[in-house]
Short mmCIF file of C-alpha atoms in Angstrom, two decimals:
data_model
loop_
_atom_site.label_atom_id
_atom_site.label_comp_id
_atom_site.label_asym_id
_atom_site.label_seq_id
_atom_site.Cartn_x
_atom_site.Cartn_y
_atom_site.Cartn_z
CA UNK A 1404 0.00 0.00 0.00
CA UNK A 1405 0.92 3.33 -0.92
CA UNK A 1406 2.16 5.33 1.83
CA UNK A 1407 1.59 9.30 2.04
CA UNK A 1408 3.35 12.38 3.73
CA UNK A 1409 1.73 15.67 4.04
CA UNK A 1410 2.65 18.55 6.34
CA UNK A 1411 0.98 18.11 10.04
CA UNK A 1412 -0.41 21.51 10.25
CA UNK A 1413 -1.05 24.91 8.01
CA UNK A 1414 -2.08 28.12 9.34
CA UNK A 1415 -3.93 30.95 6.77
CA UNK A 1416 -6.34 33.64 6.36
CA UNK A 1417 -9.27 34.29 4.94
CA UNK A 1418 -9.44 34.96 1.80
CA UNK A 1419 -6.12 33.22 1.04
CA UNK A 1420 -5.66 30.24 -1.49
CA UNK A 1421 -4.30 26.95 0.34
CA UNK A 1422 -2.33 24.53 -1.40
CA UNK A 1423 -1.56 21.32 0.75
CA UNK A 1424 0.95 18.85 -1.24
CA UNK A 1425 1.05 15.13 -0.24
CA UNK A 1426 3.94 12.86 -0.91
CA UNK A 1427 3.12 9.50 -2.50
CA UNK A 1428 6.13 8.04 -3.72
CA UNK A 1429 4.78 4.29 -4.11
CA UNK A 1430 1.85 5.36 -5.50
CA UNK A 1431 0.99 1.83 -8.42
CA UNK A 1432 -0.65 2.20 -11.78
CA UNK A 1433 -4.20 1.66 -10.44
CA UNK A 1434 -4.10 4.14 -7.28
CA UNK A 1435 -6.29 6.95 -7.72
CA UNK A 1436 -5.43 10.14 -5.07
CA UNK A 1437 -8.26 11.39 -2.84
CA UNK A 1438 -8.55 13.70 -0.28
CA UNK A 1439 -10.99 13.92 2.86
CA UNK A 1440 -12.20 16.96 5.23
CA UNK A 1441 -12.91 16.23 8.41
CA UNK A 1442 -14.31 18.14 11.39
CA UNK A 1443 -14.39 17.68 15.01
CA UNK A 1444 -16.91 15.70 16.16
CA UNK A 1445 -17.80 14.34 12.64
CA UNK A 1446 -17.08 11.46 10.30
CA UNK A 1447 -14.18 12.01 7.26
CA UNK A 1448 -16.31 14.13 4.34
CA UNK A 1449 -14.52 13.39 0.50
CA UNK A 1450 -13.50 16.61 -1.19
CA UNK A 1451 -12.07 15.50 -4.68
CA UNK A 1452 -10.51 12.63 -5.86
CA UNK A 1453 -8.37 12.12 -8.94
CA UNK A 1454 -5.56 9.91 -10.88
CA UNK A 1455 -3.70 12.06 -13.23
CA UNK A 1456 -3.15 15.99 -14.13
CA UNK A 1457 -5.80 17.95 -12.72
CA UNK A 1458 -9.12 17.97 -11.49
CA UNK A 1459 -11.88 20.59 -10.04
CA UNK A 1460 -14.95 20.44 -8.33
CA UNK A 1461 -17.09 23.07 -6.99
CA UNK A 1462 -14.89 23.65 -3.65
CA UNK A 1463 -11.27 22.34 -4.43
CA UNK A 1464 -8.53 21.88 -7.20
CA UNK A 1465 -6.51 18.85 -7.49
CA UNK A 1466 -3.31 19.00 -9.41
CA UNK A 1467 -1.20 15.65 -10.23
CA UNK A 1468 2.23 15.91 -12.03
CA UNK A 1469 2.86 13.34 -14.87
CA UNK A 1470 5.05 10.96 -12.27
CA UNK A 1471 1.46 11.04 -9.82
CA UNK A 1472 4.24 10.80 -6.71
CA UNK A 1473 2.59 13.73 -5.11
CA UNK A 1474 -0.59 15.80 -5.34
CA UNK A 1475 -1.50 19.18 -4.52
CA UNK A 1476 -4.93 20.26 -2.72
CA UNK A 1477 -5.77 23.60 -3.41
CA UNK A 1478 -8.79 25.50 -1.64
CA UNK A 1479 -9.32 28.69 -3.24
CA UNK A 1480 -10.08 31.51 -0.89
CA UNK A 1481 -10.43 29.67 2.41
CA UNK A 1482 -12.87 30.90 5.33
CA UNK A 1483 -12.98 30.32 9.01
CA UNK A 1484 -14.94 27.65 7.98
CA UNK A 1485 -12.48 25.76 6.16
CA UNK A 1486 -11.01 25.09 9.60
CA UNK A 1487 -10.32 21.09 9.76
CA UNK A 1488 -8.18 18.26 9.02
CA UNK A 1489 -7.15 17.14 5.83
CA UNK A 1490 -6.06 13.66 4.85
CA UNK A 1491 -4.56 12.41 1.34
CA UNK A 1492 -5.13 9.13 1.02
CA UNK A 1493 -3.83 6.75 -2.11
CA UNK A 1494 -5.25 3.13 -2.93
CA UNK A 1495 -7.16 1.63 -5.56
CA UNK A 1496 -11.32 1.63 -3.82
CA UNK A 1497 -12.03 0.66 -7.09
CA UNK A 1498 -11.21 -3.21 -6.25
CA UNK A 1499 -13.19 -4.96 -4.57
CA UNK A 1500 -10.66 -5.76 -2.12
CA UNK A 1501 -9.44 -2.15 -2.74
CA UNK A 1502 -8.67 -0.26 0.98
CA UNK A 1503 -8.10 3.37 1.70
CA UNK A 1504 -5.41 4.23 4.70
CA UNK A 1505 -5.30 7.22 6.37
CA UNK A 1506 -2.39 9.10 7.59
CA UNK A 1507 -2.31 11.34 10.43
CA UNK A 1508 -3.57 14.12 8.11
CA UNK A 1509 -2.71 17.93 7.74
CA UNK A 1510 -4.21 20.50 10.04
CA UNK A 1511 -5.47 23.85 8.52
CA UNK A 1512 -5.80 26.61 10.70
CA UNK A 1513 -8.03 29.59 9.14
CA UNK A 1514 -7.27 32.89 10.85
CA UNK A 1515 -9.66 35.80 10.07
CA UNK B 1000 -27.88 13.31 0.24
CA UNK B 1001 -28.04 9.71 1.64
CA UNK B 1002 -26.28 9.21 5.00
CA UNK B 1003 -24.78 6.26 6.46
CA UNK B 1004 -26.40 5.92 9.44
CA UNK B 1005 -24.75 5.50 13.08
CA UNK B 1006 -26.13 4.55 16.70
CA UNK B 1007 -25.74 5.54 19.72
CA UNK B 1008 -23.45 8.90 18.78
CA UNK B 1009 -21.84 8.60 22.14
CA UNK B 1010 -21.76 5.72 24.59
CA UNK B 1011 -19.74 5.65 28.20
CA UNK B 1012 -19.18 2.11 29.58
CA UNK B 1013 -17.10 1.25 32.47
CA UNK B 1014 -13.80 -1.53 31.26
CA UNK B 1015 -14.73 -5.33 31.30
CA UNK B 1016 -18.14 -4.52 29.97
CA UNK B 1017 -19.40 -5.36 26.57
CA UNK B 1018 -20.38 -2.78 23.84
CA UNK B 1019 -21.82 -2.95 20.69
CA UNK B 1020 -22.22 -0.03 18.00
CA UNK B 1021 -24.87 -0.30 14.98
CA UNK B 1022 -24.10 1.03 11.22
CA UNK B 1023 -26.70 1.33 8.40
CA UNK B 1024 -24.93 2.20 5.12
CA UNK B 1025 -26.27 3.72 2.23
CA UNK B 1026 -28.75 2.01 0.31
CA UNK B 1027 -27.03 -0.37 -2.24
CA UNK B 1028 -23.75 -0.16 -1.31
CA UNK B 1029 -22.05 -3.17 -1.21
CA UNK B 1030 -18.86 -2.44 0.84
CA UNK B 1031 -18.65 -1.73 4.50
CA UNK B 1032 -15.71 -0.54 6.29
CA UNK B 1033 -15.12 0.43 9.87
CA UNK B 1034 -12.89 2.60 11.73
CA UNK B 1035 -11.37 3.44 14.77
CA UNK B 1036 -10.24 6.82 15.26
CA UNK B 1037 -8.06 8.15 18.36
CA UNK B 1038 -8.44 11.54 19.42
CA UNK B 1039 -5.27 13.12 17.10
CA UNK B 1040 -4.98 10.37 14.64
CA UNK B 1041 -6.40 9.54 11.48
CA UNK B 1042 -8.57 6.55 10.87
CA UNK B 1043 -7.33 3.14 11.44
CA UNK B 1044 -9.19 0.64 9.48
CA UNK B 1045 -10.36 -2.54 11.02
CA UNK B 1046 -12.49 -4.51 9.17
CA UNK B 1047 -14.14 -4.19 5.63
CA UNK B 1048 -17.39 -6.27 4.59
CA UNK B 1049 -17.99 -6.84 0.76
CA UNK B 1050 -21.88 -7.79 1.11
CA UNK B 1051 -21.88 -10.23 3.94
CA UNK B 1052 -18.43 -11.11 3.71
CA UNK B 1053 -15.25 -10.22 5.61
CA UNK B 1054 -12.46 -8.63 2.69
CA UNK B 1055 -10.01 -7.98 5.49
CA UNK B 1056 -9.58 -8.02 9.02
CA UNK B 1057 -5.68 -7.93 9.29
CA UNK B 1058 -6.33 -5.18 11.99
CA UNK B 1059 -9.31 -6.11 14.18
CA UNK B 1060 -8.02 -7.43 17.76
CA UNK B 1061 -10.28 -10.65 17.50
CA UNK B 1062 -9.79 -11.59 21.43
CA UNK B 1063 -11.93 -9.11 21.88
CA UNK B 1064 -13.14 -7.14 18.77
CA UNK B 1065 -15.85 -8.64 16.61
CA UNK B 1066 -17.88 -7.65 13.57
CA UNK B 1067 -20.71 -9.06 11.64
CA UNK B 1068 -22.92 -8.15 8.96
CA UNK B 1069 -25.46 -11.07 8.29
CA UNK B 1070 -27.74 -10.03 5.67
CA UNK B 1071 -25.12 -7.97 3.54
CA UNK B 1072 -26.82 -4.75 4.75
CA UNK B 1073 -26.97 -2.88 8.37
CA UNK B 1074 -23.64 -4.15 10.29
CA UNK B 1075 -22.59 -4.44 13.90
CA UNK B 1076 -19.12 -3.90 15.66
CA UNK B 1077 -18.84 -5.47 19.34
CA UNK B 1078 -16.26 -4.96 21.74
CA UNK B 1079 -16.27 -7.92 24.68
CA UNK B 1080 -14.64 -6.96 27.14
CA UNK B 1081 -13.70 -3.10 26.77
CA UNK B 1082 -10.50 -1.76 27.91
CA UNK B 1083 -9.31 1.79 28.79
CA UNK B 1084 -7.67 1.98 25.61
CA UNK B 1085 -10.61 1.41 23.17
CA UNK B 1086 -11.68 4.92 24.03
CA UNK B 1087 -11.94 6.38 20.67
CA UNK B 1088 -14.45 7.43 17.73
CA UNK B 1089 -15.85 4.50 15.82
CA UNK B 1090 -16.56 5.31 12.36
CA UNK B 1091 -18.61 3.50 9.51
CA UNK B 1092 -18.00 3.98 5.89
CA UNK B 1093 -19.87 2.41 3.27
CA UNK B 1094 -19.12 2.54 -0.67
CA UNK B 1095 -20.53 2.00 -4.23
CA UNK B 1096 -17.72 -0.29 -5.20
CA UNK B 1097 -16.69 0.42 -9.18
CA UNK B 1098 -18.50 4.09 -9.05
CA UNK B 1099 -15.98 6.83 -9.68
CA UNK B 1100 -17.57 9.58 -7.83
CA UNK B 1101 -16.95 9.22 -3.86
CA UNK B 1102 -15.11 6.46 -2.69
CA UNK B 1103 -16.01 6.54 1.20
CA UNK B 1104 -19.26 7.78 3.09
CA UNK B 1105 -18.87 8.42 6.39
CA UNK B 1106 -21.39 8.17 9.14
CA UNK B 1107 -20.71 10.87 12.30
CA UNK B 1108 -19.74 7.84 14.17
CA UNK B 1109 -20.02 6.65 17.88
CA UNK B 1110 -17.43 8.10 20.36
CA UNK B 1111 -16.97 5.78 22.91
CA UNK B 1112 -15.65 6.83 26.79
CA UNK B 1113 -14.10 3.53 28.70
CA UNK B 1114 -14.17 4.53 32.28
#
């Protein structure tokens, strides 16, 4: 299983644009990259997920260089809301014996 | 938006006694997966269900752990008898296996105080 690194804590302001970067040097041919938010109190929330060059959704950007052996998160113009922790995670789900493993996770600080 | 489903959200029990925690995934999905989370860690995977089958349980301390989920739907995780250090959040994830769009949904999961 692919292991990942990412930074253990971020601080920024409002209004700022965060990009967290994850190490994933073992990453195999069939690992896709995905990336969780998670809250106090509450369960792990998915945020965008993605296996080569780059992908958007409505509240994050994920950008994958050609040798996919590390990804950057980027949340455009964070809020105080964006407060929480956020795990990179690398497997292939798609299997059916397919597992995701978290890591310990960065935690972003928003500061108004 | 469907929700997996989790019971009780917070349950106190003193060590030696038993304890059981109840998941309801999401409607057709065919994997189950639940975690154990201590306060400051990420999740630590112990056992995943494809229908009513256990995929892998590499990580589940079976003298004292157990897991079932007999009709491939709602699942139960049981912990006989508890120990200080089971104090943690116990989180259920379900999936769509071979759907591209989210991977894991997470209940709010049951934190559990071992007194």
């Amino acid at each position: 299983l692919a292991k990942t690194t990412q930074p253990i804590s971020m601080d920024s302001y409002e209004g700022q644009e965060v990009n967290i970067t994850c190490s994933h040097n073992n990453i195999a041919t069939n690992d896709y990259i995905t990336w969780y938010q998670q809250f106090p109190s509450q369960g792990p929330r998915f945020i965008i997920q993605g296996y080569k060059t780059k992908v958007t959704n409505e509240v994050a950007s994920l950008f994958i260089p050609a040798d996919r052996k590390s990804s950057t998160l980027s949340l455009p113009r964070v809020s105080l809301s964006d407060t929480a922790v956020y795990y990179c995670l690398v497997g292939d789900w798609k299997s059916n014996t397919g597992k995701l493993i978290f890591g310990q996770g960065t935690t972003l600080q928003v500061k108004p | 938006e469907a929700e997996v489903a989790q019971s009780p959200r917070y349950k106190i029990t003193e060590k030696s006694q038993a304890v059981a925690f109840w998941c309801d995934p999401i409607s057709g999905h065919a994997t189950l997966y639940w975690y154990r989370q201590i306060l400051g860690q990420g999740p630590e995977l112990l056992v995943q269900f494809q229908d009513e089958s256990v995929v892998d349980d590499s990580q589940l301390p079976k003298d004292r752990f157990s897991a079932e989920r007999l009709k491939g739907v709602d699942s139960t995780l049981k912990i006989q008898p508890a120990e200080l250090g089971d104090s943690a959040m116990y989180l259920c994830a379900s999936s769509p296996v071979g759907q591209l769009d989210s991977p894991l949904h997470f209940g709010n999961g049951t934190r559990l105080t071992v007194t």
